[in-house]
Coordinates of C-alpha atoms in Angstrom, one line a residue:
M3 CA 170.7 86.2 138.7
K4 CA 174.2 84.8 138.5
E5 CA 175.8 88.1 139.2
I6 CA 173.4 88.8 142.2
G7 CA 174.3 85.3 143.6
R8 CA 178.0 85.8 143.1
E9 CA 177.8 89.3 144.7
L10 CA 175.9 88.0 147.8
G11 CA 177.6 84.6 148.1
I12 CA 174.4 82.7 147.7
S13 CA 173.0 80.3 145.2
I14 CA 171.1 81.2 141.9
A15 CA 168.2 79.1 143.3
T16 CA 168.0 81.3 146.3
V17 CA 168.2 84.5 144.3
S18 CA 165.4 83.1 142.2
R19 CA 163.2 82.3 145.1
A20 CA 163.8 85.7 146.8
L21 CA 162.9 87.6 143.5
S22 CA 159.7 85.3 143.2
N23 CA 158.9 86.2 146.8
R24 CA 158.8 82.6 147.8
P25 CA 158.1 82.0 151.5
E26 CA 161.0 79.6 152.1
V27 CA 163.4 82.6 151.8
N28 CA 163.9 84.6 155.0
W29 CA 163.2 88.3 154.9
E30 CA 166.8 89.3 155.6
T31 CA 168.1 87.3 152.5
R32 CA 165.1 88.6 150.4
E33 CA 166.0 92.2 151.3
R34 CA 169.6 91.7 150.5
V35 CA 168.6 90.2 147.1
L36 CA 166.2 92.9 146.3
R37 CA 168.6 95.6 147.2
C38 CA 171.5 94.0 145.2
A39 CA 169.0 93.6 142.2
R40 CA 168.1 97.3 142.3
E41 CA 171.8 98.3 142.5
L42 CA 172.6 96.2 139.5
S43 CA 169.5 97.3 137.6
Y44 CA 168.4 93.7 137.3
Q45 CA 165.4 93.1 134.9
P46 CA 163.9 89.6 134.7
H47 CA 163.9 88.0 131.2
S48 CA 160.4 87.5 130.3
L49 CA 161.1 84.4 128.1
A50 CA 163.1 82.7 130.8
R51 CA 160.3 83.4 133.3
S52 CA 157.7 82.0 131.0
R53 CA 159.5 78.7 131.0
T54 CA 158.7 78.1 134.6
A55 CA 155.8 80.3 135.3
D56 CA 152.2 79.1 135.0
P57 CA 150.7 80.1 132.7
T58 CA 153.3 80.7 130.1
N59 CA 151.7 83.7 128.5
L60 CA 152.7 82.3 125.1
I61 CA 150.5 81.4 122.2
G62 CA 151.6 79.1 119.5
L63 CA 150.6 79.6 115.9
I64 CA 151.2 76.7 113.6
V65 CA 151.3 77.6 109.9
P66 CA 151.7 75.6 106.7
D67 CA 154.1 78.2 105.2
L68 CA 156.5 80.4 107.1
V69 CA 157.5 82.8 104.3
H70 CA 154.0 83.3 102.6
P71 CA 153.1 87.0 103.0
F72 CA 149.5 86.1 104.2
F73 CA 150.8 84.1 107.2
A74 CA 153.3 86.8 108.0
Q75 CA 150.4 89.3 108.1
V76 CA 148.3 87.1 110.2
A77 CA 151.2 86.6 112.7
R78 CA 151.8 90.3 112.8
G79 CA 148.2 91.1 113.5
I80 CA 147.9 88.3 116.3
S81 CA 151.2 89.5 117.9
A82 CA 150.0 93.1 117.9
Q83 CA 146.8 92.0 119.7
L84 CA 148.7 90.0 122.2
R85 CA 151.4 92.4 123.2
P86 CA 149.2 94.7 125.3
H87 CA 148.1 91.8 127.3
D88 CA 151.6 90.6 127.9
Y89 CA 151.4 87.5 125.8
G90 CA 154.0 86.3 123.4
L91 CA 153.6 84.5 120.0
I92 CA 155.6 81.5 118.9
I93 CA 155.3 80.6 115.2
L94 CA 156.0 77.1 114.0
H95 CA 155.9 75.3 110.7
R96 CA 153.3 72.5 110.7
R97 CA 156.1 70.0 110.2
K98 CA 157.4 70.9 113.7
I99 CA 154.3 70.0 115.6
R100 CA 155.9 67.1 117.4
A101 CA 158.5 69.4 118.7
W102 CA 155.9 71.9 119.7
R103 CA 154.0 69.2 121.7
A104 CA 157.4 68.2 123.4
A105 CA 157.7 71.8 124.5
K106 CA 154.5 71.2 126.6
S107 CA 152.8 74.5 125.6
N108 CA 149.7 75.6 127.4
G109 CA 147.8 76.8 124.3
C110 CA 148.1 76.7 120.6
W111 CA 146.1 78.2 117.7
R112 CA 146.3 76.3 114.5
G113 CA 146.1 78.2 111.2
A114 CA 144.6 75.8 108.7
W115 CA 143.8 78.1 105.8
T116 CA 143.6 77.1 102.2
L117 CA 144.7 79.6 99.6

């Protein structure tokens, strides 16, 4: 987005609004942004978009052990099921729950298995 803004002499915020098809951007500016984005082969970064989009399309999995093979297998399975639906998986150790809550996630699965 920075490169598009620099090329057109407009702010990153205007580029973002134009790419998001927001109504406050006039059609001429939107067309210029879209044309420049095509010329530069711009691809939106899905994780960056998920920080501002609602819903985030991210699922949190809190596990008691990050390196245990069982939890790695569970995470791989969940991730494989989420991918076709355009969802991502964030894996956190249970000690980091406060950080997870601070990130204001929209959804969270908690793995509380006893081995």
